[in-house]
């Protein structure tokens, strides 16, 4: 047994198995790791030529790596550009299709002149404030909404207050049934008069493309009473949407 001069432990063989003292291979690796490079002024011509060749090889390898990185970056940018073009094309195509479907009434189809009347009376029956307001031109709907907000009323309570006489007369859960009769198209002078009335009331110009007076038979039925009324509902088409302008009993 030998005692290691470096760590003091006992070992057998040519070098210490604990710290490696006496191992010639370990000394070589340590030397290679920590050796100081010879300054160029002390190099021979052969050593200088070898160093230049090594530097040249390193520069070429670095340049090759940079070119490969740049090529990968260009390919990635090209792929991203292609995907961007494809996405834009899909969006544009989708927008064109949606516009065509909308323009031809296949989607987001607006209510026709009898549907808007049905919406109006269904909203009254079901205390549907937003449905009720959807049948009116926007400034008129905003007036009703502002009044309800000022009074702190919920949508349901706003409808109940508007039609409290219906509740009192027919009962809490009354129903409304509609039957549509003749439709009379309004002439240009009547349409112009309606446009002027709207402009005077709300300070906005409206272009009414069509307007009708629709004879409507309305049946109110509740726990307290039943009543049938004949009403004439005036509806107008502004843009693609129909609105209720007035109701006469």
Coordinates of N, CA and C in Angstrom, one line a residue:
X1 N 0.8 -1.2 0.0 CA 0.0 0.0 0.0 C 0.9 1.2 0.0
X2 N 0.4 2.3 -0.7 CA 1.1 3.6 -0.7 C 0.2 4.6 -0.2
X3 N 0.8 5.7 0.3 CA 0.1 6.8 0.9 C 0.2 8.0 -0.2
X4 N -1.0 8.5 -0.6 CA -1.0 9.6 -1.6 C -0.4 10.8 -1.0
X5 N 0.5 11.4 -1.8 CA 1.1 12.7 -1.4 C 0.2 13.9 -1.5
X6 N -0.9 13.6 -2.3 CA -1.8 14.8 -2.5 C -3.0 14.8 -1.5
X7 N -3.7 13.6 -1.3 CA -4.8 13.6 -0.4 C -4.6 12.8 0.8
X8 N -3.5 12.1 0.9 CA -3.2 11.3 2.2 C -3.8 10.0 2.3
X9 N -4.6 9.6 1.3 CA -5.3 8.3 1.3 C -4.3 7.2 0.8
X10 N -4.6 5.9 1.2 CA -3.8 4.8 0.8 C -4.3 4.4 -0.6
X11 N -3.4 3.9 -1.4 CA -3.8 3.4 -2.7 C -2.9 2.3 -3.2
X12 N -3.4 1.5 -4.2 CA -2.5 0.5 -4.8 C -2.3 0.8 -6.2
X13 N -1.3 0.4 -6.9 CA -1.1 0.7 -8.3 C -0.2 1.8 -8.5
X14 N -0.3 2.4 -9.8 CA 0.6 3.4 -10.2 C 0.1 4.8 -9.8
X15 N -1.2 5.0 -9.5 CA -1.6 6.3 -9.1 C -2.8 6.2 -8.1
X16 N -3.1 7.3 -7.4 CA -4.1 7.3 -6.4 C -5.5 7.3 -7.1
X17 N -6.3 6.2 -6.7 CA -7.6 6.1 -7.3 C -8.6 7.1 -6.7
X18 N -8.2 7.8 -5.6 CA -9.2 8.8 -5.0 C -9.1 10.1 -5.7
X19 N -7.8 10.7 -5.8 CA -7.7 12.0 -6.4 C -7.0 12.1 -7.7
X20 N -6.4 10.9 -8.1 CA -5.8 10.8 -9.4 C -4.4 11.2 -9.5
X21 N -3.8 11.4 -8.3 CA -2.3 11.8 -8.2 C -1.5 10.7 -8.8
X22 N -0.6 11.1 -9.7 CA 0.3 10.2 -10.4 C -0.2 9.6 -11.7
X23 N -1.5 10.0 -12.1 CA -2.1 9.6 -13.3 C -1.5 10.4 -14.5
X24 N -0.8 9.9 -15.4 CA -0.2 10.7 -16.4 C -1.2 11.3 -17.4
X25 N -2.3 10.5 -17.6 CA -3.3 11.0 -18.5 C -4.0 12.2 -17.9
X26 N -4.2 12.3 -16.6 CA -4.8 13.4 -15.9 C -4.0 14.6 -16.1
X27 N -2.7 14.5 -16.0 CA -1.8 15.6 -16.2 C -1.9 16.2 -17.6
X28 N -2.0 15.3 -18.6 CA -2.1 15.8 -20.0 C -3.4 16.6 -20.2
X29 N -4.5 16.0 -19.6 CA -5.7 16.8 -19.8 C -5.7 18.1 -19.1
X30 N -5.1 18.1 -17.9 CA -5.0 19.4 -17.2 C -4.1 20.4 -18.0
X31 N -3.0 19.9 -18.5 CA -2.1 20.7 -19.3 C -2.9 21.3 -20.5
X32 N -3.6 20.5 -21.2 CA -4.3 20.9 -22.4 C -5.4 22.0 -22.0
X33 N -5.9 21.9 -20.8 CA -7.0 22.8 -20.4 C -6.4 24.1 -20.0
X34 N -5.3 24.1 -19.4 CA -4.8 25.4 -18.8 C -3.5 25.9 -19.5
X35 N -3.0 25.2 -20.5 CA -1.8 25.7 -21.1 C -2.0 27.1 -21.8
X36 N -1.0 27.9 -21.8 CA -1.1 29.3 -22.4 C -0.6 29.2 -23.8
X37 N -1.4 29.8 -24.7 CA -1.0 29.8 -26.1 C 0.3 30.6 -26.3
X38 N 1.1 30.2 -27.2 CA 2.4 30.9 -27.5 C 2.1 32.2 -28.2
X39 N 2.6 33.3 -27.8 CA 2.5 34.6 -28.5 C 3.0 34.5 -30.0
X40 N 2.3 35.2 -30.9 CA 2.7 35.0 -32.3 C 4.1 35.5 -32.6
X41 N 4.7 36.4 -31.8 CA 6.0 36.9 -32.1 C 7.1 35.8 -31.8
X42 N 6.6 34.8 -31.0 CA 7.6 33.7 -30.7 C 7.3 32.5 -31.6
X43 N 6.4 32.6 -32.5 CA 6.1 31.4 -33.3 C 7.0 31.3 -34.5
X44 N 7.2 30.1 -34.9 CA 8.0 29.9 -36.2 C 7.1 30.2 -37.4
X45 N 7.7 30.2 -38.5 CA 6.9 30.5 -39.8 C 5.9 29.3 -40.0
X46 N 6.3 28.1 -39.6 CA 5.4 27.0 -39.8 C 4.2 27.1 -38.8
X47 N 4.5 27.5 -37.6 CA 3.5 27.7 -36.6 C 2.5 28.8 -37.0
X48 N 3.1 29.9 -37.5 CA 2.2 31.0 -38.0 C 1.3 30.6 -39.1
X49 N 1.9 29.8 -40.1 CA 1.1 29.4 -41.2 C 0.0 28.4 -40.7
X50 N 0.3 27.6 -39.7 CA -0.7 26.7 -39.2 C -1.8 27.5 -38.5
X51 N -1.4 28.5 -37.7 CA -2.4 29.3 -37.0 C -3.3 30.0 -38.0
X52 N -2.7 30.6 -39.1 CA -3.5 31.2 -40.1 C -4.5 30.3 -40.8
X53 N -4.1 29.1 -41.0 CA -5.0 28.1 -41.6 C -6.1 27.7 -40.6
X54 N -5.8 27.7 -39.3 CA -6.8 27.4 -38.3 C -7.8 28.5 -38.3
X55 N -7.3 29.8 -38.3 CA -8.2 30.9 -38.2 C -9.1 31.0 -39.5
X56 N -8.5 30.7 -40.6 CA -9.2 30.7 -41.9 C -10.3 29.7 -41.8
X57 N -10.0 28.5 -41.3 CA -11.0 27.4 -41.2 C -12.1 27.8 -40.3
X58 N -11.8 28.5 -39.2 CA -12.8 28.9 -38.2 C -13.7 30.0 -38.8
X59 N -13.1 30.9 -39.6 CA -13.9 32.0 -40.3 C -14.8 31.4 -41.3
X60 N -14.3 30.4 -42.0 CA -15.1 29.8 -43.0 C -16.3 29.0 -42.4
X61 N -16.0 28.3 -41.3 CA -17.0 27.6 -40.6 C -18.1 28.5 -40.0
X62 N -17.6 29.7 -39.4 CA -18.5 30.6 -38.9 C -19.4 31.3 -40.0
X63 N -18.8 31.6 -41.1 CA -19.5 32.1 -42.3 C -20.5 31.1 -42.8
X64 N -20.2 29.9 -42.8 CA -21.1 28.8 -43.3 C -22.3 28.7 -42.3
X65 N -21.9 28.8 -41.1 CA -23.0 28.7 -40.1 C -24.0 29.9 -40.2
X66 N -23.4 31.1 -40.4 CA -24.2 32.3 -40.5 C -25.1 32.2 -41.8
X67 N -24.5 31.7 -42.9 CA -25.3 31.5 -44.1 C -26.4 30.6 -43.9
X68 N -26.1 29.5 -43.2 CA -27.2 28.5 -42.9 C -28.3 29.1 -42.1
X69 N -27.9 29.9 -41.1 CA -28.9 30.5 -40.2 C -29.7 31.5 -41.0
X70 N -29.1 32.3 -41.8 CA -29.8 33.3 -42.7 C -30.8 32.6 -43.6
X71 N -30.3 31.5 -44.2 CA -31.2 30.7 -45.1 C -32.4 30.2 -44.4
X72 N -32.2 29.7 -43.2 CA -33.3 29.2 -42.4 C -34.3 30.3 -42.0
X73 N -33.7 31.5 -41.7 CA -34.5 32.6 -41.4 C -35.4 33.1 -42.6
X74 N -34.7 33.1 -43.8 CA -35.5 33.4 -45.0 C -36.6 32.4 -45.3
X75 N -36.3 31.2 -45.1 CA -37.3 30.1 -45.3 C -38.5 30.3 -44.4
X76 N -38.1 30.6 -43.1 CA -39.2 30.8 -42.1 C -40.0 32.0 -42.5
X77 N -39.4 33.1 -42.9 CA -40.1 34.3 -43.3 C -41.0 34.0 -44.5
X78 N -40.4 33.2 -45.4 CA -41.2 32.9 -46.6 C -42.4 32.1 -46.3
X79 N -42.3 31.1 -45.4 CA -43.4 30.3 -44.9 C -44.4 31.2 -44.2
X80 N -43.9 32.1 -43.3 CA -44.9 33.0 -42.6 C -45.6 33.9 -43.6
X81 N -44.9 34.4 -44.6 CA -45.5 35.2 -45.6 C -46.6 34.5 -46.4
X82 N -46.2 33.2 -46.7 CA -47.2 32.4 -47.5 C -48.4 32.1 -46.6
X83 N -48.2 31.8 -45.3 CA -49.3 31.6 -44.5 C -50.2 32.8 -44.2
X84 N -49.4 34.0 -44.1 CA -50.2 35.2 -44.0 C -51.0 35.5 -45.2
X85 N -50.5 35.3 -46.4 CA -51.3 35.5 -47.6 C -52.5 34.6 -47.6
X86 N -52.3 33.3 -47.2 CA -53.4 32.3 -47.2 C -54.4 32.8 -46.3
X87 N -54.0 33.2 -45.1 CA -55.0 33.6 -44.1 C -55.8 34.9 -44.5
X88 N -55.1 35.8 -45.1 CA -55.8 37.0 -45.7 C -56.8 36.6 -46.8
X89 N -56.3 35.7 -47.6 CA -57.2 35.3 -48.7 C -58.4 34.6 -48.2
X90 N -58.2 33.7 -47.1 CA -59.4 33.1 -46.5 C -60.4 34.1 -45.9
X91 N -59.8 35.1 -45.2 CA -60.6 36.1 -44.6 C -61.4 36.9 -45.6
X92 N -60.7 37.3 -46.7 CA -61.4 38.0 -47.7 C -62.5 37.2 -48.4
X93 N -62.1 36.0 -48.7 CA -63.1 35.1 -49.3 C -64.3 34.9 -48.4
X94 N -64.0 34.7 -47.1 CA -65.1 34.5 -46.1 C -66.0 35.7 -46.1
X95 N -65.4 36.9 -46.1 CA -66.1 38.2 -46.0 C -67.0 38.3 -47.2
X96 N -66.5 38.0 -48.4 CA -67.3 38.0 -49.7 C -68.5 37.1 -49.6
X97 N -68.2 35.9 -49.1 CA -69.3 34.9 -49.0 C -70.4 35.4 -48.0
X98 N -69.9 35.9 -46.9 CA -70.9 36.4 -45.9 C -71.7 37.6 -46.4
X99 N -71.0 38.5 -47.1 CA -71.7 39.6 -47.7 C -72.8 39.1 -48.7
X100 N -72.4 38.2 -49.5 CA -73.3 37.7 -50.5 C -74.5 37.0 -49.9
X101 N -74.3 36.2 -48.8 CA -75.4 35.5 -48.1 C -76.3 36.6 -47.4
X102 N -75.6 37.6 -46.8 CA -76.4 38.6 -46.1 C -77.2 39.4 -47.1
X103 N -76.5 39.8 -48.2 CA -77.2 40.6 -49.2 C -78.4 40.0 -49.8
X104 N -78.3 38.6 -49.9 CA -79.4 37.9 -50.5 C -80.4 37.3 -49.5
X105 N -80.2 37.7 -48.2 CA -81.1 37.4 -47.2 C -81.1 36.0 -46.6
X106 N -79.9 35.2 -46.9 CA -79.8 33.9 -46.4 C -79.4 33.8 -45.0
X107 N -78.6 34.8 -44.5 CA -78.3 34.9 -43.1 C -78.6 36.3 -42.6
X108 N -78.8 36.3 -41.3 CA -79.1 37.6 -40.6 C -80.3 38.3 -41.3
X109 N -81.2 37.4 -41.7 CA -82.4 37.9 -42.4 C -83.2 38.8 -41.6
X110 N -83.5 40.0 -42.0 CA -84.3 40.9 -41.2 C -85.7 40.5 -41.2
X111 N -86.5 41.0 -40.1 CA -87.9 40.7 -40.0 C -88.6 41.4 -41.2
X112 N -89.6 40.7 -41.7 CA -90.5 41.3 -42.7 C -91.6 42.1 -42.0
X113 N -92.5 42.7 -42.8 CA -93.4 43.7 -42.2 C -94.4 43.0 -41.2
X114 N -94.7 41.7 -41.4 CA -95.6 41.1 -40.4 C -94.8 40.5 -39.2
X115 N -93.6 40.1 -39.5 CA -92.7 39.6 -38.4 C -92.4 40.7 -37.4
X116 N -92.2 41.9 -37.8 CA -91.9 43.0 -36.9 C -93.2 43.3 -36.0
X117 N -94.3 43.1 -36.6 CA -95.6 43.3 -35.8 C -95.7 42.2 -34.8
X118 N -95.4 41.0 -35.2 CA -95.5 39.8 -34.3 C -94.5 40.0 -33.1
X119 N -93.3 40.5 -33.5 CA -92.3 40.8 -32.4 C -92.8 41.8 -31.4
X120 N -93.4 42.8 -31.9 CA -93.9 43.9 -31.1 C -94.9 43.3 -30.1
X121 N -95.9 42.6 -30.5 CA -96.9 42.1 -29.6 C -96.4 41.0 -28.7
X122 N -95.5 40.1 -29.3 CA -94.9 39.1 -28.4 C -94.1 39.7 -27.3
X123 N -93.4 40.8 -27.6 CA -92.7 41.5 -26.5 C -93.6 42.0 -25.4
X124 N -94.7 42.5 -25.8 CA -95.7 43.0 -24.8 C -96.2 41.9 -24.0
X125 N -96.5 40.8 -24.6 CA -97.0 39.6 -23.9 C -96.0 39.0 -22.9
X126 N -94.7 39.0 -23.3 CA -93.7 38.4 -22.5 C -92.8 39.3 -21.7
X127 N -93.2 40.6 -21.7 CA -92.4 41.6 -21.0 C -90.9 41.7 -21.5
X128 N -90.8 41.5 -22.8 CA -89.5 41.5 -23.4 C -89.1 43.0 -23.9
X129 N -88.5 43.7 -23.0 CA -88.2 45.1 -23.3 C -87.3 45.3 -24.5
X130 N -86.2 44.5 -24.6 CA -85.3 44.6 -25.8 C -86.0 44.3 -27.1
X131 N -86.8 43.2 -27.1 CA -87.5 42.8 -28.3 C -88.5 43.9 -28.7
X132 N -89.1 44.5 -27.7 CA -90.0 45.7 -27.9 C -89.3 46.8 -28.6
X133 N -88.1 47.2 -28.1 CA -87.4 48.3 -28.6 C -86.8 48.0 -30.0
X134 N -86.6 46.7 -30.3 CA -86.1 46.4 -31.6 C -87.0 46.7 -32.8
X135 N -88.3 46.9 -32.5 CA -89.3 47.2 -33.5 C -89.3 48.7 -33.8
X136 N -88.6 49.5 -33.1 CA -88.6 51.0 -33.2 C -87.3 51.5 -33.8
X137 N -87.4 52.7 -34.5 CA -86.2 53.4 -34.9 C -85.3 53.7 -33.7
X138 N -84.1 53.7 -33.9 CA -83.1 53.8 -32.7 C -83.4 55.0 -31.8
X139 N -83.6 56.2 -32.3 CA -83.8 57.3 -31.3 C -85.1 57.1 -30.4
X140 N -86.1 56.5 -31.0 CA -87.3 56.3 -30.2 C -87.0 55.2 -29.2
X141 N -86.3 54.1 -29.6 CA -85.9 53.1 -28.6 C -85.1 53.7 -27.5
X142 N -84.2 54.5 -27.9 CA -83.3 55.1 -26.8 C -84.1 56.0 -25.8
X143 N -85.1 56.6 -26.3 CA -86.0 57.4 -25.4 C -86.6 56.5 -24.3
X144 N -87.2 55.4 -24.8 CA -87.8 54.5 -23.9 C -86.8 53.9 -22.9
X145 N -85.6 53.6 -23.4 CA -84.5 53.0 -22.6 C -84.1 54.0 -21.5
X146 N -83.9 55.3 -21.9 CA -83.5 56.3 -21.0 C -84.5 56.5 -19.9
X147 N -85.8 56.5 -20.2 CA -86.9 56.7 -19.2 C -86.8 55.5 -18.2
X148 N -86.6 54.3 -18.7 CA -86.6 53.2 -17.8 C -85.4 53.2 -16.9
X149 N -84.2 53.7 -17.4 CA -83.0 53.8 -16.6 C -83.1 54.9 -15.6
X150 N -83.8 56.0 -16.0 CA -84.0 57.1 -15.0 C -84.9 56.7 -13.8
X151 N -85.8 55.8 -14.1 CA -86.7 55.4 -13.1 C -86.2 54.1 -12.3
X152 N -85.0 53.6 -12.8 CA -84.4 52.5 -12.1 C -85.2 51.2 -12.3
X153 N -85.9 51.1 -13.5 CA -86.7 49.9 -13.8 C -85.9 48.9 -14.5
X154 N -86.2 47.6 -14.1 CA -85.7 46.5 -14.9 C -86.4 46.4 -16.2
X155 N -85.9 45.6 -17.1 CA -86.6 45.5 -18.4 C -88.0 45.0 -18.2
X156 N -88.2 44.0 -17.4 CA -89.6 43.4 -17.1 C -90.5 44.5 -16.5
X157 N -89.9 45.2 -15.5 CA -90.8 46.2 -14.8 C -91.1 47.4 -15.8
X158 N -90.2 47.7 -16.7 CA -90.5 48.7 -17.7 C -91.6 48.4 -18.5
X159 N -91.7 47.1 -19.0 CA -92.8 46.7 -19.8 C -94.1 46.6 -19.0
X160 N -94.0 46.2 -17.7 CA -95.2 46.2 -16.9 C -95.8 47.6 -16.7
X161 N -94.9 48.5 -16.5 CA -95.4 49.9 -16.3 C -96.0 50.5 -17.6
X162 N -95.4 50.2 -18.7 CA -95.9 50.6 -20.0 C -97.3 50.1 -20.3
X163 N -97.5 48.8 -19.9 CA -98.8 48.2 -20.2 C -99.5 47.7 -18.9
X164 N -99.5 48.6 -17.9 CA -100.2 48.3 -16.7 C -101.7 48.2 -16.9
X165 N -102.2 49.0 -17.8 CA -103.7 48.9 -18.1 C -104.0 47.5 -18.7
X166 N -103.1 46.9 -19.4 CA -103.4 45.6 -20.0 C -103.5 44.6 -18.8
X167 N -102.5 44.7 -17.9 CA -102.5 43.8 -16.7 C -103.7 43.9 -15.9
X168 N -104.1 45.2 -15.7 CA -105.3 45.5 -14.9 C -106.5 45.0 -15.5
X169 N -106.6 45.1 -16.8 CA -107.8 44.8 -17.6 C -108.0 43.3 -17.9
X170 N -106.9 42.6 -18.2 CA -107.0 41.3 -18.6 C -106.4 40.2 -17.6
X171 N -105.6 40.7 -16.7 CA -105.0 39.8 -15.7 C -103.5 39.7 -15.9
X172 N -102.8 39.2 -14.9 CA -101.3 39.2 -14.9 C -100.7 38.5 -16.1
X173 N -101.2 37.3 -16.4 CA -100.6 36.5 -17.5 C -101.5 36.4 -18.7
X174 N -101.9 37.5 -19.2 CA -102.7 37.5 -20.4 C -101.9 37.1 -21.7
X175 N -102.6 36.7 -22.7 CA -102.0 36.3 -24.0 C -102.5 37.1 -25.1
X176 N -101.7 37.2 -26.1 CA -102.0 38.0 -27.3 C -101.9 37.1 -28.6
X177 N -103.0 37.1 -29.3 CA -103.0 36.3 -30.6 C -103.3 37.2 -31.7
X178 N -102.6 37.0 -32.8 CA -102.7 37.9 -34.0 C -103.2 37.2 -35.2
X179 N -104.0 37.9 -36.0 CA -104.4 37.5 -37.3 C -104.2 38.7 -38.3
X180 N -103.4 38.4 -39.4 CA -103.1 39.5 -40.3 C -104.1 39.5 -41.4
X181 N -104.6 40.7 -41.8 CA -105.5 40.9 -42.9 C -104.9 41.6 -44.1
X182 N -105.6 42.5 -44.6 CA -105.2 43.2 -45.9 C -104.0 44.1 -45.6
X183 N -103.1 44.3 -46.6 CA -102.0 45.2 -46.5 C -102.1 46.2 -47.6
X184 N -102.1 47.5 -47.1 CA -102.2 48.6 -48.1 C -100.9 49.4 -48.2
X185 N -100.4 49.4 -49.4 CA -99.1 50.1 -49.6 C -99.3 51.6 -49.5
X186 N -98.4 52.3 -48.8 CA -98.5 53.7 -48.6 C -97.9 54.4 -49.9
X187 N -98.5 55.5 -50.3 CA -98.0 56.2 -51.5 C -96.8 57.1 -51.1
X188 N -96.2 57.7 -52.2 CA -95.0 58.5 -52.0 C -95.3 59.7 -51.1
X189 N -96.4 60.3 -51.2 CA -96.7 61.5 -50.3 C -96.8 61.1 -48.9
X190 N -97.4 59.9 -48.6 CA -97.5 59.4 -47.2 C -96.2 59.1 -46.7
X191 N -95.3 58.5 -47.5 CA -94.0 58.1 -47.1 C -93.2 59.4 -46.8
X192 N -93.3 60.4 -47.6 CA -92.6 61.6 -47.4 C -93.0 62.3 -46.1
X193 N -94.3 62.2 -45.8 CA -94.8 62.8 -44.6 C -94.3 62.0 -43.4
X194 N -94.1 60.7 -43.5 CA -93.6 60.0 -42.4 C -92.1 60.3 -42.2
X195 N -91.4 60.5 -43.3 CA -90.0 60.8 -43.2 C -89.8 62.2 -42.5
X196 N -90.7 63.1 -42.9 CA -90.6 64.5 -42.3 C -90.9 64.4 -40.8
X197 N -91.9 63.6 -40.4 CA -92.3 63.4 -39.0 C -91.1 62.9 -38.2
X198 N -90.4 61.9 -38.7 CA -89.3 61.3 -38.0 C -88.2 62.4 -37.9
X199 N -87.9 63.1 -39.0 CA -86.8 64.1 -38.9 C -87.2 65.2 -37.9
X200 N -88.4 65.6 -37.9 CA -88.8 66.7 -36.9 C -88.7 66.1 -35.5
X201 N -89.0 64.9 -35.3 CA -89.0 64.3 -33.9 C -87.6 64.1 -33.4
X202 N -86.7 63.6 -34.3 CA -85.4 63.1 -33.9 C -84.2 63.8 -34.5
X203 N -84.5 64.8 -35.4 CA -83.4 65.5 -36.0 C -82.5 64.7 -37.0
X204 N -83.1 63.6 -37.5 CA -82.3 62.7 -38.4 C -83.1 62.5 -39.6
X205 N -82.4 62.3 -40.7 CA -83.1 62.0 -42.0 C -83.2 60.5 -42.2
X206 N -84.4 60.1 -42.6 CA -84.6 58.7 -42.8 C -85.1 58.5 -44.2
X207 N -84.6 57.4 -44.9 CA -85.0 57.1 -46.2 C -85.9 55.8 -46.2
X208 N -87.2 56.1 -46.2 CA -88.1 55.0 -46.2 C -88.3 54.4 -47.6
X209 N -87.9 53.2 -47.8 CA -88.1 52.6 -49.2 C -89.4 52.0 -49.4
X210 N -90.1 51.5 -48.4 CA -91.4 50.9 -48.5 C -92.1 51.2 -47.2
X211 N -93.5 51.3 -47.3 CA -94.3 51.5 -46.1 C -95.7 50.9 -46.4
X212 N -96.2 50.3 -45.3 CA -97.6 49.6 -45.5 C -98.4 49.9 -44.2
X213 N -99.7 49.8 -44.5 CA -100.7 49.8 -43.4 C -101.2 48.3 -43.4
X214 N -101.0 47.6 -42.3 CA -101.3 46.2 -42.2 C -102.5 46.1 -41.2
X215 N -103.6 45.6 -41.7 CA -104.8 45.3 -40.9 C -104.5 44.1 -40.0
X216 N -104.6 44.3 -38.7 CA -104.2 43.2 -37.7 C -105.4 43.0 -36.7
X217 N -105.8 41.8 -36.6 CA -106.8 41.4 -35.7 C -106.1 40.9 -34.4
X218 N -106.3 41.6 -33.3 CA -105.5 41.3 -32.1 C -106.5 40.8 -31.0
X219 N -106.2 39.6 -30.4 CA -107.1 39.1 -29.4 C -106.3 39.0 -28.1
X220 N -106.8 39.8 -27.1 CA -106.2 39.8 -25.7 C -107.1 38.8 -24.8
X221 N -106.4 37.9 -24.2 CA -107.2 37.0 -23.3 C -106.4 36.7 -22.0
X222 N -107.1 36.9 -20.9 CA -106.5 36.7 -19.6 C -107.5 36.1 -18.6
X223 N -107.0 36.1 -17.4 CA -107.9 35.5 -16.3 C -109.1 36.4 -16.0
X224 N -109.0 37.7 -16.3 CA -110.0 38.7 -16.0 C -111.0 39.0 -17.1
X225 N -110.4 39.0 -18.4 CA -111.3 39.4 -19.5 C -110.6 38.9 -20.8
X226 N -111.5 39.0 -21.8 CA -111.0 38.7 -23.2 C -111.6 39.8 -24.1
X227 N -110.7 40.3 -25.0 CA -111.1 41.4 -25.9 C -110.5 41.2 -27.3
X228 N -111.2 41.5 -28.3 CA -110.7 41.4 -29.7 C -110.7 42.8 -30.3
X229 N -109.6 43.2 -30.8 CA -109.5 44.6 -31.4 C -108.9 44.5 -32.8
X230 N -109.5 45.3 -33.7 CA -108.9 45.5 -35.0 C -108.0 46.7 -35.0
X231 N -106.8 46.5 -35.4 CA -105.8 47.5 -35.4 C -105.2 47.7 -36.7
X232 N -104.7 48.9 -37.1 CA -104.0 49.2 -38.3 C -102.6 49.6 -37.9
X233 N -101.7 48.7 -38.3 CA -100.3 48.9 -37.9 C -99.5 49.5 -39.1
X234 N -98.9 50.6 -38.9 CA -98.1 51.3 -40.0 C -96.6 50.9 -39.8
X235 N -96.1 50.2 -40.8 CA -94.7 49.8 -40.8 C -94.0 50.4 -42.0
X236 N -92.6 50.6 -41.7 CA -91.8 51.2 -42.8 C -90.5 50.4 -42.9
X237 N -90.0 50.3 -44.1 CA -88.7 49.7 -44.3 C -87.6 50.8 -44.5
X238 N -86.6 50.8 -43.6 CA -85.5 51.7 -43.6 C -84.3 50.9 -43.7
X239 N -83.6 51.0 -44.8 CA -82.4 50.1 -45.1 C -83.0 48.7 -45.4
X240 N -82.5 47.7 -44.6 CA -83.0 46.4 -44.8 C -84.0 46.0 -43.6
X241 N -84.3 46.9 -42.7 CA -85.0 46.6 -41.5 C -86.4 47.2 -41.6
X242 N -87.4 46.5 -41.1 CA -88.8 47.0 -40.9 C -89.0 47.5 -39.5
X243 N -89.7 48.7 -39.4 CA -90.0 49.3 -38.1 C -91.5 49.6 -38.0
X244 N -91.9 49.7 -36.8 CA -93.3 50.1 -36.6 C -93.3 51.6 -36.4
X245 N -94.1 52.3 -37.2 CA -94.2 53.8 -37.1 C -95.4 54.2 -36.2
X246 N -96.5 53.5 -36.3 CA -97.7 53.9 -35.6 C -98.7 52.8 -35.6
X247 N -99.7 52.8 -34.6 CA -100.7 51.9 -34.5 C -102.0 52.6 -34.2
X248 N -103.0 52.3 -35.1 CA -104.4 52.9 -34.9 C -105.4 51.8 -34.6
X249 N -106.2 52.1 -33.6 CA -107.3 51.2 -33.3 C -108.5 51.4 -34.2

